[in-house]
């Protein structure tokens, strides 16, 4: 028979709790987190640290259940900001990721993902999915089943009403983050359910939740049908009436968040219509021509976000059309703001701080390259400033065809020909001795769309942000480069990486 385990769990300053697990230590860290979450009634995402005797009993992240034993001391580290009205004993530990310039000024070391620019009621997908409380009668049934499970290991076969209530509660929690979860996210939800309520585990299923996962998929599919009927833009964009007649099939050109977008296709603000927002858009055309008008432009761009986003996703206009209709968007400040509306994450400060954070690891990886490519990386390192060097080396390391080319005269015929042939790139012009490059710009589809940026690092951040602003797919020849920027540098939807991206991430660690 498995021996009982007693753990001391630190929840905050002057706040700890004894956790008793009668069945012994769980088989995984995720199962232990679920048990602590249940017994300590923790309602926010967290991770665990254990007291490591190898480092003078300092707390270290818990990655393996073998690291702890009976009477061990664990510490709860919250991964999001605690609500203001939470118990005063609760607290947030600093995040272990790179510091964010935008949020550090507030005095809190935890990255804040919401902002005035973000009009979304959604949040990014949590590291640990929290199972919500279900209806009152469902909770009573589950409590009785939990007692029976602890006494004799009896599993519950839920009746149709109870199963429907459970699925409905889970789906309402899922759509707070996305209406198009990936297969991995369905796994997380179903696994969290049986960890929170072990009596719901399925007999004969290797994972214990395969049936729940399938039921969740069907339930959410039916719920999306309901959302389409009530006019949810993110679902309506995939309706058959919005697809070409010659390719009118449900599977053709499905538009959904694929790169960690939180507010992918928002509805119009309450009290606003397409006509009223179009009026504001027309006012913006004259506002951008006025001086010292930044606040008015910012406010109107924020109000028209849903109109602009639906236009980009539904119609997929050319960049020249977007320049004509939304000239204010082609400005670094507005690209930063638009990216934050879409992802709830700052762009420029996050990119540059993460690049600095990874600089030592990048230089170490580049230095290990040999042969012709290794010599080229070393030459670039010797003659270029740090951030520009890192990015140029990174593109070469990835064997990417992105262009970072230097030109003394942007009107030169050879330079114009190079621009026309560039799918996506960065140019550096008018080099001045003893001074940073005064003219750095971005080229997309053979057109210069942004000029007078400070440096290549900033230009790369803006180029990455523009792919989100215009809902553009990464060019085939750049997919690995921007995958690493997205998932390794920016840490947007970082769970599923290609082999090349995972290989570089492993080397950086």
C-alpha positions as a printed Julia matrix, in Angstrom:
509×3 Matrix{Float64}:
   0.0    0.0     0.0
   1.3    3.49   -0.91
   2.49   5.55    2.07
   0.85   8.87    2.86
   2.88  11.97    1.94
   2.82  15.28    3.8
   4.13  18.44    2.1
   4.62  22.01    3.33
   3.42  24.45    0.66
   4.38  28.15    0.89
   1.59  30.26   -0.62
   2.96  33.71    0.21
   4.62  35.8     2.92
   3.53  34.44    6.31
   1.18  32.05    4.53
   1.86  28.32    4.25
  -0.26  25.2     4.35
   0.14  21.51    5.04
  -0.92  19.31    2.11
  -1.64  15.65    2.83
  -1.74  13.2    -0.1
  -3.03   9.87    1.16
  -2.25   8.01   -2.08
   1.42   9.0    -2.07
   3.3   11.29   -4.43
   1.6   11.65   -7.85
   3.36  10.33  -10.93
   3.98  13.76  -12.49
   4.55  17.4   -11.59
   1.28  18.36  -13.37
  -0.68  15.93  -11.17
   0.98  17.36   -8.05
   0.11  20.91   -9.15
  -3.51  19.86   -9.62
  -3.64  18.3    -6.13
  -2.12  21.41   -4.52
  -4.47  23.62   -6.54
  -7.46  21.67   -5.22
  -6.41  21.46   -1.56
  -5.12  25.03   -1.31
  -7.99  26.45   -3.41
  -5.64  28.33   -5.76
  -7.55  30.06   -8.55
  -4.7   31.55  -10.62
  -1.99  29.91  -12.78
   1.19  28.97  -10.92
   4.27  26.78  -10.95
   6.13  25.01   -8.15
   9.62  25.37   -6.71
  11.29  23.02   -4.24
  13.94  23.58   -1.58
  17.14  22.24   -3.13
  19.83  21.12   -0.6
  22.48  21.22   -3.35
  22.19  25.02   -3.41
  21.93  25.83    0.26
  18.17  25.13    0.39
  17.42  27.85   -2.16
  14.2   27.37   -4.11
  14.58  25.9    -7.62
  11.89  25.19  -10.25
  10.36  21.72   -9.85
  10.69  19.8   -13.14
  10.72  16.19  -11.92
   8.67  14.51   -9.2
  11.8   12.56   -8.15
  13.27  15.78   -6.71
  10.94  15.71   -3.69
   9.95  13.28   -0.97
   7.84  13.13    2.18
   7.88  16.32    4.32
   9.44  18.37    1.5
   8.9   22.15    1.29
   7.42  23.6    -1.89
   6.74  27.18   -2.91
   3.94  28.4    -5.17
   5.11  30.93   -7.79
   2.21  32.73   -9.45
   2.66  33.28  -13.19
   0.17  36.17  -13.59
  -0.65  39.32  -11.69
  -2.86  38.62   -8.68
  -6.3   40.34   -8.67
  -6.46  43.47   -6.55
  -9.22  42.09   -4.36
  -7.44  38.85   -3.53
  -6.45  37.86   -0.03
  -3.66  40.06    1.32
  -1.51  37.0     2.01
  -1.32  36.18   -1.7
   1.64  37.51   -3.64
   3.48  37.28   -6.95
   7.06  36.17   -7.3
   9.21  37.75  -10.02
   9.1   36.18  -13.47
  12.17  34.26  -14.66
  11.89  35.51  -18.25
  13.8   38.46  -19.63
  12.79  41.84  -18.2
  10.34  43.9   -20.2
  11.19  47.54  -20.55
   7.57  48.55  -20.9
   6.49  46.99  -17.63
   9.6   47.49  -15.51
   8.83  51.12  -14.92
   5.79  50.2   -12.89
   7.94  48.61  -10.22
   6.53  45.1   -10.74
   8.79  42.46  -12.25
   5.91  40.42  -13.58
   5.04  41.06  -17.24
   1.65  42.76  -17.57
  -0.26  41.59  -20.6
  -3.13  44.08  -20.63
  -2.97  47.68  -21.73
  -5.15  50.69  -22.54
  -4.63  49.9   -26.23
  -6.09  46.43  -25.77
  -9.88  46.4   -26.15
 -10.1   42.63  -25.88
 -12.05  40.83  -23.18
  -9.91  37.76  -23.84
  -6.57  36.75  -22.41
  -3.72  34.65  -23.76
  -3.8   30.89  -23.22
  -2.66  30.07  -19.65
   0.33  27.89  -18.81
  -1.94  25.9   -16.49
  -5.59  25.58  -17.51
  -7.85  26.14  -14.52
 -11.01  24.03  -14.39
 -13.93  26.32  -13.42
 -16.65  25.58  -10.88
 -19.66  24.01  -12.56
 -23.36  24.45  -11.77
 -24.41  23.97   -8.15
 -26.03  20.55   -8.69
 -23.07  19.36  -10.79
 -20.66  20.27   -7.98
 -22.78  18.31   -5.47
 -22.69  15.21   -7.69
 -18.94  15.54   -8.23
 -18.29  15.97   -4.5
 -20.15  12.73   -3.72
 -18.31  10.93   -6.53
 -14.99  12.26   -5.19
 -15.72  10.81   -1.74
 -16.6    7.42   -3.27
 -13.43   7.51   -5.35
 -11.22   8.21   -2.32
 -12.88   5.44   -0.28
 -12.94   2.59   -2.82
 -11.55   3.91   -6.1
 -14.96   3.92   -7.8
 -15.02   5.93  -11.05
 -18.04   8.01  -12.0
 -19.99   7.43  -15.21
 -21.71  10.84  -15.53
 -25.34  11.01  -16.54
 -26.16  13.07  -19.69
 -27.16  16.15  -17.65
 -23.98  16.14  -15.6
 -21.77  15.54  -18.64
 -23.48  18.38  -20.5
 -22.97  20.75  -17.54
 -19.28  19.83  -17.31
 -18.68  20.31  -21.04
 -20.59  23.6   -21.05
 -18.53  24.93  -18.14
 -15.26  23.93  -19.79
 -16.21  25.45  -23.14
 -17.18  28.76  -21.52
 -13.72  28.84  -19.92
 -11.97  27.93  -23.2
 -13.66  30.68  -25.24
 -12.29  33.26  -22.81
  -9.01  32.58  -24.61
  -9.87  31.26  -28.09
 -12.71  29.75  -30.13
 -10.23  27.74  -32.2
  -8.03  25.79  -29.75
  -5.38  23.47  -31.12
  -5.31  19.73  -30.48
  -2.69  20.27  -27.78
  -4.92  22.76  -25.99
  -7.81  20.25  -26.01
  -5.4   17.81  -24.37
  -4.58  20.37  -21.68
  -8.25  21.01  -20.91
  -9.22  17.34  -20.74
  -6.17  16.44  -18.65
  -6.85  19.32  -16.25
 -10.4   18.01  -15.82
  -9.41  14.5   -14.67
  -6.61  15.89  -12.5
  -9.08  18.2   -10.75
 -11.76  15.47  -10.61
 -10.01  12.05  -10.63
 -13.38  10.3   -10.39
 -14.02  11.32  -14.04
 -11.07   9.36  -15.38
 -12.07   6.93  -18.14
 -11.47   3.18  -17.95
  -9.66   1.63  -20.9
  -8.25   4.95  -22.15
  -4.42   5.17  -22.16
  -4.57   8.86  -21.26
  -7.71   8.6   -19.15
  -9.37  11.49  -20.98
  -9.61  10.57  -24.69
 -13.42  10.51  -24.58
 -13.6   13.86  -22.81
 -11.29  15.37  -25.42
 -13.48  14.17  -28.28
 -16.63  15.4   -26.53
 -15.02  18.81  -26.03
 -14.27  19.05  -29.75
 -17.86  18.26  -30.71
 -19.24  20.6   -28.05
 -17.07  23.52  -29.2
 -17.91  22.83  -32.86
 -21.63  23.09  -32.02
 -20.97  26.21  -29.95
 -19.19  27.86  -32.89
 -22.34  27.24  -34.96
 -24.28  29.14  -32.29
 -21.68  31.95  -32.31
 -21.96  32.25  -36.08
 -25.75  32.66  -35.78
 -25.36  35.49  -33.27
 -22.76  37.21  -35.47
 -19.36  36.53  -33.88
 -16.92  37.95  -36.51
 -14.15  35.45  -35.79
 -16.5   32.58  -36.67
 -18.49  34.36  -39.39
 -15.32  34.93  -41.44
 -15.21  31.17  -42.03
 -18.87  30.88  -43.11
 -19.5   29.55  -46.64
 -21.04  32.83  -47.81
 -17.68  34.56  -47.32
 -15.76  32.08  -49.51
 -15.33  32.14  -53.31
 -18.09  30.37  -55.23
 -15.6   28.18  -57.1
 -14.09  26.97  -53.81
 -17.14  26.96  -51.59
 -16.24  24.27  -49.06
 -15.97  24.45  -45.26
 -12.32  23.36  -45.33
 -11.16  26.01  -47.82
  -9.15  28.95  -46.46
 -10.12  28.66  -42.8
  -9.04  31.84  -41.02
  -8.15  31.42  -37.37
  -5.46  32.51  -34.89
  -2.26  30.58  -35.59
   0.5   32.7   -34.06
  -0.6   33.45  -30.52
  -3.11  36.17  -31.44
  -5.56  36.94  -28.62
  -7.84  39.47  -30.35
  -7.8   37.98  -33.83
 -11.08  39.32  -35.28
 -12.94  41.44  -32.7
 -16.55  42.65  -32.98
 -17.42  46.33  -33.26
 -17.45  48.24  -29.94
 -20.8   48.56  -28.19
 -22.84  51.33  -29.78
 -20.68  51.49  -32.91
 -21.45  50.29  -36.44
 -19.5   49.92  -39.66
 -20.82  53.3   -40.83
 -19.84  55.17  -37.64
 -16.36  53.64  -37.62
 -15.92  54.43  -41.32
 -16.66  58.08  -40.47
 -13.87  58.03  -37.89
 -11.53  56.42  -40.44
 -12.17  59.28  -42.89
 -11.4   61.8   -40.12
  -8.09  60.0   -39.56
  -7.01  60.79  -43.13
  -6.89  64.48  -42.3
  -5.64  63.98  -38.73
  -2.39  62.37  -39.91
  -1.54  65.55  -41.85
  -1.71  67.72  -38.74
   1.2   68.33  -36.38
   1.21  67.48  -32.67
  -1.88  65.34  -33.11
  -0.59  62.07  -31.71
  -3.2   61.66  -28.94
  -6.17  62.15  -31.29
  -4.73  59.68  -33.81
  -4.04  57.12  -31.08
  -7.59  57.38  -29.74
  -9.2   57.02  -33.18
  -6.94  54.15  -34.2
  -7.95  52.37  -31.03
 -11.66  52.94  -31.73
 -11.39  51.7   -35.32
  -9.33  48.6   -34.48
 -12.23  46.2   -35.07
 -13.11  47.77  -38.44
  -9.48  47.65  -39.59
  -8.97  44.1   -38.33
 -12.11  42.75  -40.0
 -11.11  44.48  -43.22
  -7.63  42.91  -43.12
  -8.96  39.4   -42.39
 -12.11  39.39  -44.56
 -10.76  41.22  -47.63
  -6.97  40.64  -47.43
  -6.21  43.94  -49.28
  -2.88  44.76  -50.92
  -0.43  46.83  -48.9
  -0.87  49.76  -51.29
  -4.6   49.77  -50.46
  -3.88  49.71  -46.74
  -1.46  52.62  -47.14
  -4.22  54.59  -48.82
  -6.97  53.72  -46.32
  -4.93  53.56  -43.08
  -1.83  55.81  -43.46
  -1.58  56.2   -39.67
  -0.83  52.49  -39.32
   2.5   52.9   -41.16
   4.21  54.46  -38.17
   6.38  52.64  -35.57
   4.26  53.89  -32.65
   1.05  52.6   -34.24
   2.64  49.3   -35.26
   3.57  48.82  -31.61
   0.05  49.71  -30.5
  -1.62  47.47  -33.12
   0.58  44.51  -32.22
  -0.34  44.94  -28.56
  -4.06  45.09  -29.42
  -3.75  41.81  -31.31
  -1.5   39.86  -28.93
  -1.72  41.89  -25.64
   2.11  41.82  -25.68
   4.43  44.82  -26.24
   6.44  44.53  -29.45
   9.49  46.8   -29.49
  10.44  46.69  -25.81
   9.86  42.93  -25.61
  11.86  42.18  -28.76
  14.86  44.33  -27.86
  15.0   43.23  -24.22
  14.76  39.55  -25.2
  17.43  40.06  -27.85
  19.75  41.54  -25.21
  18.82  38.73  -22.82
  19.77  36.09  -25.43
  22.84  37.93  -26.77
  25.45  35.89  -24.89
  23.84  32.6   -25.93
  23.53  33.74  -29.56
  27.19  34.72  -29.75
  28.17  31.39  -28.24
  26.13  29.47  -30.81
  27.48  31.56  -33.72
  31.09  31.08  -32.6
  30.74  27.3   -32.91
  29.94  27.48  -36.63
  32.85  26.42  -38.83
  33.64  26.57  -42.55
  32.59  29.34  -44.9
  29.48  30.26  -42.92
  31.46  30.38  -39.68
  33.99  32.77  -41.23
  31.19  35.0   -42.53
  29.56  35.1   -39.08
  32.89  36.02  -37.46
  33.53  38.82  -39.98
  30.08  40.28  -39.32
  30.63  40.06  -35.56
  33.93  41.95  -35.83
  32.58  44.88  -37.86
  28.97  45.46  -36.75
  27.31  46.79  -33.63
  25.96  44.18  -31.22
  22.21  44.03  -32.0
  22.68  44.41  -35.75
  25.44  41.82  -35.61
  23.24  39.35  -33.76
  20.38  39.71  -36.23
  22.57  39.57  -39.34
  24.31  36.49  -37.95
  20.95  35.0   -37.01
  19.61  35.35  -40.56
  22.79  33.81  -41.96
  22.74  31.03  -39.37
  19.15  30.19  -40.35
  20.24  30.27  -44.0
  17.36  32.67  -44.55
  16.94  34.67  -47.74
  15.84  37.83  -45.93
  17.73  40.8   -47.35
  19.65  43.24  -45.18
  21.52  45.26  -47.76
  23.55  48.45  -47.55
  23.28  51.31  -50.05
  24.91  54.73  -50.31
  22.27  56.05  -52.73
  18.65  54.8   -52.67
  18.08  56.26  -56.16
  20.83  54.16  -57.7
  19.58  51.78  -60.44
  21.16  48.69  -58.85
  19.6   49.56  -55.49
  16.14  50.04  -57.03
  16.44  46.7   -58.81
  17.39  45.01  -55.51
  14.36  46.57  -53.82
  11.98  45.36  -56.54
  13.22  41.78  -56.1
  12.86  41.82  -52.29
   9.91  39.96  -50.81
  10.63  41.06  -47.24
  13.76  42.85  -46.15
  15.57  45.65  -44.38
  17.78  48.25  -46.06
  20.48  50.48  -44.57
  21.36  53.65  -46.49
  23.53  56.79  -46.2
  26.17  55.4   -43.9
  27.96  58.17  -41.96
  31.42  57.5   -40.42
  31.42  57.52  -36.62
  27.62  57.59  -36.48
  24.82  55.03  -36.45
  23.05  54.52  -39.74
  20.56  57.42  -40.06
  18.28  55.76  -42.63
  17.05  52.21  -42.01
  13.84  51.01  -43.61
  11.58  48.06  -44.4
  10.67  46.61  -47.78
   7.68  44.31  -48.37
   6.74  42.99  -51.8
   9.23  45.32  -53.52
   7.86  48.48  -51.87
   9.56  50.62  -49.2
   6.84  50.98  -46.56
   8.81  52.3   -43.57
  11.81  54.65  -43.44
  14.07  56.54  -41.02
  14.22  53.84  -38.36
  17.06  53.97  -35.84
  18.72  50.61  -36.44
  18.38  47.13  -37.93
  17.15  45.6   -34.68
  14.22  48.02  -34.54
  13.51  47.46  -38.24
  13.38  43.68  -37.68
  10.95  44.15  -34.78
   8.74  46.37  -36.97
   8.86  43.87  -39.85
   7.76  41.1   -37.5
   4.95  43.29  -36.16
   3.74  44.11  -39.67
   3.13  40.42  -40.39
   0.63  40.51  -37.52
  -0.87  43.9   -38.41
  -1.54  42.81  -42.02
  -2.38  39.18  -41.12
   0.31  38.05  -43.59
   1.74  34.55  -43.67
   5.48  34.25  -43.26
   7.15  33.87  -46.69
   8.14  30.25  -47.3
  11.85  31.06  -47.36
  11.56  32.94  -44.04
   9.28  30.62  -42.1
  12.0   29.25  -39.79
  13.5   32.68  -39.16
  10.22  34.23  -38.08
   9.15  31.08  -36.26
  12.19  31.5   -34.0
  11.48  35.21  -33.54
   7.87  34.44  -32.66
   8.24  31.37  -30.46
  11.76  31.63  -29.01
  12.43  35.38  -28.83
   8.91  36.77  -28.3
   7.56  33.55  -26.68
   4.24  33.77  -28.54
   2.55  30.34  -28.7
   5.9   28.62  -27.93
   4.65  25.06  -27.43
   4.98  23.5   -30.89
   8.29  24.12  -32.67
   9.67  22.77  -35.92
  12.8   20.63  -35.78
  15.06  23.53  -36.84
  13.56  25.95  -34.33
  13.73  23.41  -31.53
  17.36  22.67  -32.39
  18.34  26.34  -32.09
  16.32  26.75  -28.87
  18.11  23.77  -27.34
  21.51  25.24  -28.25
  20.57  28.59  -26.74
  19.66  26.87  -23.47
